[in-house]
Protein backbone atom coordinates (compact mmCIF):
# COMPACT_ATOMS: atom_id res chain seq x y z
CA MET A 1 -0.03 -0.05 0.31
CA ALA A 2 1.43 3.35 -0.99
CA ASP A 3 1.84 6.03 1.73
CA LEU A 4 2.91 9.80 1.85
CA PHE A 5 6.40 8.80 1.81
CA SER A 6 6.48 6.12 -1.18
CA SER A 7 7.83 7.02 -4.27
CA TYR A 8 5.78 7.76 -7.29
CA GLN A 9 6.40 7.59 -10.96
CA LEU A 10 4.43 9.19 -13.62
CA LYS A 11 5.82 9.19 -17.33
CA ASP A 12 9.86 8.91 -17.00
CA VAL A 13 9.62 11.10 -14.10
CA THR A 14 9.93 9.50 -10.37
CA LEU A 15 9.29 11.71 -7.11
CA ARG A 16 11.04 10.64 -4.29
CA ASN A 17 7.83 10.69 -2.11
CA ARG A 18 4.18 12.01 -2.72
CA ILE A 19 4.52 15.43 -1.36
CA ALA A 20 4.27 17.94 -3.81
CA ILE A 21 4.53 21.78 -3.52
CA PRO A 22 1.78 23.53 -5.51
CA PRO A 23 2.05 26.77 -7.33
CA MET A 24 1.88 29.69 -4.92
CA CYS A 25 2.21 33.25 -6.33
CA GLN A 26 4.80 35.19 -4.63
CA TYR A 27 4.08 38.49 -6.41
CA MET A 28 7.68 39.59 -6.43
CA ALA A 29 8.64 39.79 -9.96
CA GLU A 30 9.52 42.69 -12.14
CA ASP A 31 8.58 42.55 -15.81
CA GLY A 32 7.86 38.93 -15.13
CA VAL A 33 11.29 38.14 -14.45
CA VAL A 34 12.50 35.97 -11.25
CA ASN A 35 15.05 37.52 -8.98
CA ASP A 36 16.85 36.52 -5.84
CA TRP A 37 13.50 36.48 -3.56
CA HIS A 38 12.48 33.47 -6.18
CA LEU A 39 15.69 31.86 -6.17
CA ALA A 40 16.07 31.59 -2.32
CA HIS A 41 12.57 30.80 -2.09
CA TYR A 42 12.21 27.62 -4.26
CA THR A 43 15.63 26.40 -3.35
CA THR A 44 14.72 26.41 0.30
CA LEU A 45 11.34 24.78 -0.31
CA ALA A 46 13.29 22.13 -2.80
CA ARG A 47 15.73 21.46 0.19
CA GLY A 48 12.80 20.51 2.50
CA GLY A 49 12.39 17.17 1.26
CA SER A 50 9.13 17.29 -1.07
CA GLY A 51 9.22 15.20 -4.14
CA LEU A 52 8.00 17.85 -6.69
CA VAL A 53 8.07 21.66 -6.42
CA ILE A 54 5.71 23.57 -9.09
CA VAL A 55 6.79 27.13 -9.68
CA GLU A 56 3.91 29.63 -9.38
CA ALA A 57 1.49 30.54 -12.21
CA THR A 58 3.51 32.08 -14.93
CA GLY A 59 1.94 34.16 -17.29
CA VAL A 60 2.05 33.29 -21.15
CA ALA A 61 1.52 36.81 -22.08
CA PRO A 62 1.93 40.19 -20.41
CA GLU A 63 -2.06 40.48 -20.13
CA GLY A 64 -2.16 37.06 -18.69
CA ARG A 65 -0.46 38.17 -15.25
CA ILE A 66 -2.66 38.56 -12.33
CA THR A 67 -0.65 41.58 -10.86
CA PRO A 68 2.35 43.40 -12.03
CA GLY A 69 4.34 41.46 -9.78
CA CYS A 70 3.60 37.72 -11.39
CA LEU A 71 6.30 35.85 -13.26
CA GLY A 72 6.08 35.48 -16.86
CA ILE A 73 7.51 33.09 -19.50
CA TRP A 74 6.68 35.16 -22.71
CA ASN A 75 10.00 36.11 -23.74
CA ASP A 76 13.64 34.29 -23.54
CA THR A 77 14.74 36.75 -20.84
CA GLN A 78 12.25 35.67 -18.49
CA ALA A 79 13.00 31.78 -19.40
CA GLU A 80 16.75 31.98 -19.14
CA LYS A 81 16.20 33.58 -15.65
CA LEU A 82 13.79 30.47 -14.91
CA ARG A 83 16.59 28.21 -16.01
CA GLU A 84 18.23 28.96 -12.37
CA ILE A 85 15.32 28.23 -10.45
CA ALA A 86 14.91 24.75 -12.20
CA ALA A 87 18.31 23.92 -11.70
CA ALA A 88 18.18 24.78 -8.23
CA ILE A 89 15.17 22.66 -7.49
CA LYS A 90 16.62 19.70 -9.36
CA ALA A 91 19.89 20.19 -7.47
CA ALA A 92 18.10 20.02 -3.95
CA GLY A 93 16.60 16.50 -4.96
CA ALA A 94 13.22 17.50 -6.27
CA VAL A 95 11.51 17.40 -9.50
CA PRO A 96 11.26 20.90 -10.98
CA GLY A 97 7.57 21.95 -12.38
CA ILE A 98 6.06 24.98 -13.70
CA GLN A 99 2.39 26.13 -14.14
CA ILE A 100 1.62 28.36 -17.16
CA ALA A 101 -1.33 30.55 -16.81
CA HIS A 102 -3.44 32.99 -18.30
CA ALA A 103 -5.41 35.09 -15.66
CA GLY A 104 -8.31 36.29 -18.12
CA ARG A 105 -10.61 38.74 -16.54
CA LYS A 106 -9.01 38.41 -13.10
CA ALA A 107 -5.90 39.99 -14.48
CA SER A 108 -4.66 43.52 -13.57
CA ALA A 109 -5.03 43.42 -10.13
CA ASN A 110 -3.27 44.83 -7.22
CA LYS A 111 -1.15 42.42 -5.05
CA PRO A 112 -3.11 40.72 -2.38
CA TRP A 113 -1.58 42.71 0.55
CA GLU A 114 -2.14 46.06 -1.57
CA GLY A 115 -6.03 45.34 -2.07
CA ASP A 116 -6.40 42.26 -3.99
CA ASN A 117 -8.57 44.52 -6.32
CA HIS A 118 -8.53 45.61 -9.88
CA ILE A 119 -6.22 48.32 -10.65
CA ALA A 120 -7.80 51.48 -11.44
CA GLU A 121 -8.23 51.74 -15.29
CA ASN A 122 -6.33 55.19 -15.45
CA ASP A 123 -3.40 53.93 -13.40
CA PRO A 124 -0.54 53.62 -15.77
CA ARG A 125 0.30 50.11 -14.60
CA ALA A 126 -3.05 48.74 -15.66
CA TRP A 127 -3.82 47.00 -18.68
CA GLN A 128 -6.89 45.76 -20.79
CA THR A 129 -8.08 42.16 -19.65
CA ILE A 130 -9.54 39.75 -21.99
CA ALA A 131 -12.02 36.89 -21.40
CA PRO A 132 -14.82 34.60 -23.45
CA SER A 133 -17.43 37.17 -22.86
CA ALA A 134 -17.58 40.94 -21.81
CA ILE A 135 -18.75 39.85 -18.06
CA ALA A 136 -16.84 41.10 -14.91
CA PHE A 137 -16.02 38.59 -12.28
CA GLY A 138 -17.47 41.07 -9.71
CA GLY A 139 -16.76 41.84 -6.04
CA ASP A 140 -13.50 43.66 -5.75
CA LEU A 141 -12.56 42.59 -9.47
CA PRO A 142 -15.54 44.81 -11.11
CA ARG A 143 -13.72 45.49 -14.51
CA VAL A 144 -15.37 44.46 -17.48
CA PRO A 145 -13.01 42.60 -19.74
CA LYS A 146 -12.86 42.81 -23.60
CA ALA A 147 -14.77 39.51 -25.26
CA MET A 148 -12.01 37.61 -27.16
CA THR A 149 -12.18 37.38 -30.83
CA ILE A 150 -11.19 34.22 -32.96
CA ASP A 151 -7.79 35.86 -33.45
CA ASP A 152 -7.64 36.57 -29.58
CA ILE A 153 -8.09 32.81 -28.88
CA ASN A 154 -5.70 31.67 -31.61
CA ARG A 155 -2.98 34.15 -29.99
CA VAL A 156 -3.39 32.84 -26.65
CA LYS A 157 -3.43 29.23 -27.52
CA ALA A 158 -0.08 30.14 -29.34
CA ASP A 159 1.07 31.70 -26.23
CA PHE A 160 0.57 28.66 -24.04
CA VAL A 161 2.53 26.51 -26.48
CA ALA A 162 5.50 29.01 -26.77
CA ALA A 163 5.34 29.00 -22.93
CA ALA A 164 5.55 25.39 -22.89
CA LYS A 165 8.27 25.36 -25.09
CA ARG A 166 10.45 27.86 -23.17
CA ALA A 167 9.60 25.92 -19.77
CA LEU A 168 11.20 22.74 -21.44
CA ASP A 169 14.12 24.59 -22.61
CA ALA A 170 14.54 26.15 -19.24
CA GLY A 171 14.82 22.64 -17.50
CA PHE A 172 11.22 21.88 -16.12
CA GLU A 173 10.38 18.30 -16.20
CA TRP A 174 6.68 18.56 -15.19
CA LEU A 175 4.24 21.06 -16.65
CA GLU A 176 0.76 22.29 -15.16
CA ILE A 177 -1.46 24.16 -17.54
CA HIS A 178 -3.98 26.41 -15.13
CA PHE A 179 -7.54 25.95 -16.10
CA ALA A 180 -8.78 26.71 -12.79
CA HIS A 181 -9.84 29.58 -10.53
CA GLY A 182 -11.71 31.62 -12.75
CA TYR A 183 -8.72 32.32 -14.85
CA LEU A 184 -9.25 32.05 -18.52
CA GLY A 185 -9.25 28.38 -19.07
CA GLN A 186 -11.99 27.93 -16.18
CA SER A 187 -13.98 31.10 -17.71
CA PHE A 188 -14.36 29.25 -21.17
CA THR A 189 -15.65 26.22 -19.29
CA SER A 190 -18.19 27.82 -17.03
CA ALA A 191 -21.55 28.79 -18.26
CA HIS A 192 -21.39 31.52 -15.53
CA SER A 193 -18.60 33.59 -17.41
CA ASN A 194 -18.93 32.11 -21.12
CA HIS A 195 -22.06 33.63 -23.06
CA ARG A 196 -20.58 33.15 -26.20
CA THR A 197 -22.70 32.29 -29.29
CA ASP A 198 -20.13 30.96 -31.64
CA SER A 199 -18.16 27.64 -31.59
CA TYR A 200 -16.48 28.39 -28.35
CA GLY A 201 -19.74 29.04 -26.12
CA GLY A 202 -22.96 27.72 -25.56
CA SER A 203 -23.13 23.88 -25.43
CA PHE A 204 -20.77 22.02 -23.06
CA GLU A 205 -19.01 20.60 -26.01
CA ASN A 206 -18.49 24.35 -27.21
CA ARG A 207 -17.39 25.85 -23.75
CA SER A 208 -14.83 22.85 -23.75
CA ARG A 209 -13.36 23.51 -27.06
CA PHE A 210 -10.68 26.16 -25.95
CA THR A 211 -9.17 23.99 -23.33
CA ILE A 212 -9.29 20.94 -25.52
CA GLU A 213 -7.54 22.73 -28.15
CA THR A 214 -5.02 24.46 -25.95
CA LEU A 215 -4.22 21.03 -24.29
CA GLU A 216 -3.75 19.34 -27.76
CA ALA A 217 -1.37 22.08 -28.98
CA ILE A 218 0.66 21.78 -25.99
CA ARG A 219 0.92 18.37 -26.02
CA ASP A 220 2.40 18.48 -29.46
CA VAL A 221 5.23 20.19 -28.20
CA TRP A 222 5.78 18.83 -24.78
CA PRO A 223 7.57 15.31 -24.86
CA GLU A 224 5.52 12.38 -24.28
CA ASN A 225 7.76 10.96 -21.66
CA LEU A 226 7.19 14.08 -19.46
CA PRO A 227 4.15 14.79 -17.26
CA LEU A 228 1.59 17.24 -18.61
CA THR A 229 -0.58 17.98 -15.98
CA ALA A 230 -3.36 20.55 -15.46
CA ARG A 231 -5.16 22.36 -12.69
CA PHE A 232 -8.95 22.57 -12.76
CA GLY A 233 -12.05 23.52 -10.63
CA VAL A 234 -14.28 20.65 -11.14
CA ILE A 235 -17.00 22.03 -8.87
CA GLU A 236 -18.05 25.56 -7.92
CA TYR A 237 -20.38 25.00 -4.78
CA ASP A 238 -22.96 27.45 -6.64
CA GLY A 239 -25.80 25.10 -6.02
CA LYS A 240 -25.37 23.18 -9.55
CA ASP A 241 -22.54 20.99 -7.88
CA GLU A 242 -23.69 17.64 -9.47
CA GLU A 243 -24.16 18.89 -12.83
CA THR A 244 -20.84 20.91 -12.99
CA LEU A 245 -18.97 17.87 -11.48
CA SER A 246 -20.59 15.64 -14.04
CA GLU A 247 -19.50 17.74 -16.85
CA SER A 248 -16.08 18.48 -15.24
CA ILE A 249 -15.47 14.72 -15.12
CA GLN A 250 -16.46 14.26 -18.92
CA LEU A 251 -13.96 17.25 -19.84
CA VAL A 252 -11.26 15.68 -17.92
CA LYS A 253 -11.98 12.37 -19.75
CA ALA A 254 -11.43 14.18 -22.95
CA TRP A 255 -8.31 15.90 -21.69
CA LYS A 256 -6.88 12.48 -20.97
CA GLN A 257 -7.88 11.08 -24.53
CA ARG A 258 -5.64 13.81 -25.49
CA GLY A 259 -2.59 13.36 -23.49
CA LEU A 260 -3.23 14.89 -19.96
CA ASP A 261 -1.44 12.72 -17.28
CA MET A 262 -2.70 14.11 -13.90
CA LEU A 263 -5.43 16.45 -12.81
CA SER A 264 -4.94 18.93 -9.79
CA VAL A 265 -8.53 18.95 -8.38
CA SER A 266 -9.56 22.48 -7.09
CA VAL A 267 -12.61 24.55 -6.85
CA GLY A 268 -13.69 26.80 -9.84
CA PHE A 269 -13.89 30.36 -8.26
CA THR A 270 -15.71 31.62 -11.40
CA ILE A 271 -18.19 33.76 -9.48
CA PRO A 272 -17.90 35.20 -5.99
CA GLU A 273 -21.43 33.74 -5.07
CA THR A 274 -20.72 30.32 -3.52
CA ASN A 275 -20.94 28.29 -0.39
CA ILE A 276 -17.56 26.45 -0.21
CA PRO A 277 -17.41 23.83 2.76
CA TRP A 278 -14.13 24.99 3.87
CA GLY A 279 -12.43 22.27 6.22
CA PRO A 280 -9.58 19.74 6.57
CA ALA A 281 -9.44 17.76 3.27
CA PHE A 282 -12.60 18.92 2.09
CA LEU A 283 -11.93 18.05 -1.48
CA ALA A 284 -10.62 14.54 -0.99
CA PRO A 285 -13.83 12.77 -1.78
CA ILE A 286 -14.27 14.92 -4.97
CA ALA A 287 -10.85 14.17 -6.04
CA GLN A 288 -11.33 10.45 -5.51
CA ARG A 289 -14.42 10.39 -7.50
CA VAL A 290 -12.49 12.08 -10.29
CA ARG A 291 -9.74 9.89 -10.02
CA ASN A 292 -12.10 6.72 -10.21
CA GLU A 293 -14.51 8.04 -13.04
CA ALA A 294 -12.14 9.73 -15.36
CA GLY A 295 -9.50 7.01 -14.77
CA ILE A 296 -6.68 9.60 -14.14
CA PRO A 297 -4.35 10.02 -11.27
CA VAL A 298 -5.20 13.04 -9.14
CA SER A 299 -3.80 15.67 -6.68
CA SER A 300 -5.08 18.38 -4.69
CA ALA A 301 -3.78 21.26 -2.61
CA TRP A 302 -6.88 22.04 -0.20
CA GLY A 303 -6.50 21.34 3.59
CA PHE A 304 -4.14 18.58 3.61
CA GLY A 305 -1.44 20.22 5.71
CA ALA A 306 -1.72 17.93 8.97
CA PRO A 307 0.51 14.95 7.73
CA SER A 308 -2.16 12.42 9.01
CA LEU A 309 -4.55 13.84 6.49
CA ALA A 310 -2.02 13.90 3.79
CA ASP A 311 -0.97 10.29 4.47
CA ASN A 312 -4.37 8.98 4.78
CA ALA A 313 -5.77 10.50 1.47
CA ILE A 314 -2.67 8.77 -0.26
CA ARG A 315 -3.64 5.35 1.31
CA LYS A 316 -7.01 5.54 0.64
CA GLN A 317 -6.46 6.26 -2.78
CA GLU A 318 -8.23 9.51 -3.05
CA LEU A 319 -4.83 11.21 -4.11
CA ASP A 320 -1.82 10.25 -5.98
CA LEU A 321 -0.13 13.29 -4.87
CA ALA A 322 -0.57 15.48 -1.88
CA MET A 323 -0.31 19.21 -2.68
CA ILE A 324 0.89 20.70 0.61
CA GLY A 325 1.21 24.74 0.05
CA ARG A 326 0.75 26.91 3.17
CA ALA A 327 2.16 24.65 5.58
CA HIS A 328 5.27 24.74 3.46
CA LEU A 329 5.15 28.64 3.88
CA GLU A 330 4.82 28.06 7.75
CA ASN A 331 7.63 25.42 7.75
CA PRO A 332 9.92 24.98 4.68
CA HIS A 333 11.01 21.46 6.39
CA TRP A 334 7.23 20.31 6.39
CA PRO A 335 8.57 16.65 5.00
CA TYR A 336 10.76 16.21 8.36
CA PHE A 337 7.67 17.38 10.37
CA ALA A 338 5.67 14.93 8.73
CA ALA A 339 8.00 12.19 8.87
CA LYS A 340 8.24 12.31 12.65
CA GLN A 341 4.65 12.59 12.94
CA LEU A 342 4.08 9.47 10.89
CA GLY A 343 6.95 7.47 12.53
CA GLN A 344 9.24 7.31 9.40
CA GLU A 345 12.24 5.53 10.13
CA ASN A 346 15.28 7.83 9.92
CA ALA A 347 12.81 10.80 9.43
CA ALA A 348 15.53 13.34 9.52
CA TRP A 349 16.93 11.86 6.24
CA VAL A 350 14.19 13.52 4.04
CA LEU A 351 16.63 16.32 4.59
CA PRO A 352 19.96 17.17 3.18
CA ALA A 353 22.81 15.41 4.87
CA PRO A 354 24.43 18.83 6.17
CA TYR A 355 21.13 19.13 8.23
CA ALA A 356 19.89 15.39 8.44
CA HIS A 357 23.04 13.97 9.97
CA TRP A 358 22.76 16.30 12.98
CA LEU A 359 19.10 16.21 13.64
CA ALA A 360 19.34 12.35 13.41
CA ARG A 361 22.47 12.39 15.91
CA TYR A 362 21.11 14.71 18.52
CA ARG A 363 17.81 15.15 20.44
CA SER A 364 16.16 18.26 18.96
CA PRO A 365 16.58 21.56 20.78
CA THR A 366 12.81 22.42 20.58
CA ALA A 367 11.65 19.13 21.79
CA ASP A 368 9.25 18.90 24.80
């Protein structure tokens, strides 16, 4: 029976355990370029002992960033600097992954600690947002986006493809497409945000078209032996849960047929008016249903910060990987903490030898 510290293989990539660090935006870039903050951040996380580290949402185009502080991969300068991050993650023993993204109508926003709202239109830092339809998200994100033309759609698909190529050249071995959280991909799939009347809107089949075509185009350039994954909100908690989940599973099946290797199961966040049942591991049964009905490996990143919850989710085959995000911000050595909590033999040796040797040899100075 697999557990949290079992190795995991997907395609030709083997993770040393089933602990993964999901994308967590830092909002510290300038012109989309990584800097010393990112290098220290990702190196520290990778040295903590997880099997996989996925770099934060990285914009495939300037207008695809959430904020002016978000990473980008729409030019070679950005990609070359990201090479340092991929190499540092790999040198620390983790697999380097990256999430490529387009924020759609949620773009052109202030950093979360500076308001987490749309930048005023007359602010020189602001830019025009785009989406399937000219419908604002609402709440603190009231700006009405420009409805995308077919040319816009084709351009953005090409941007995703170019981003995937740059990610590969930069040394990343795991690619995640961000189709979740009310950003562009999720906006196309949802009837809340997609009111188009052409071949990209209306029916479930049409609303699925953008993500399917984008995935197909990326799969053509991303090596078959490396994992191609996606993050997607399979449920909204908007009162239409069964309908949305059933449609989502059908879409995931279509993605799998076109080369998707794993799904990171999340919430849609397409509209602000929802009733999400926040709680420990609340998405575990949803993830397991997607895993079983779509026949695809899954992960999830919500509420698994307690080692026993993450381990149980793996043992019960609810998840194939446990995405541990905020707990790693609190404790970058979370895998060591989890190994001790779960009674792993030689727990300290999930860390690099310069730490593990001394931690294994002496009683912890912080122990009760």
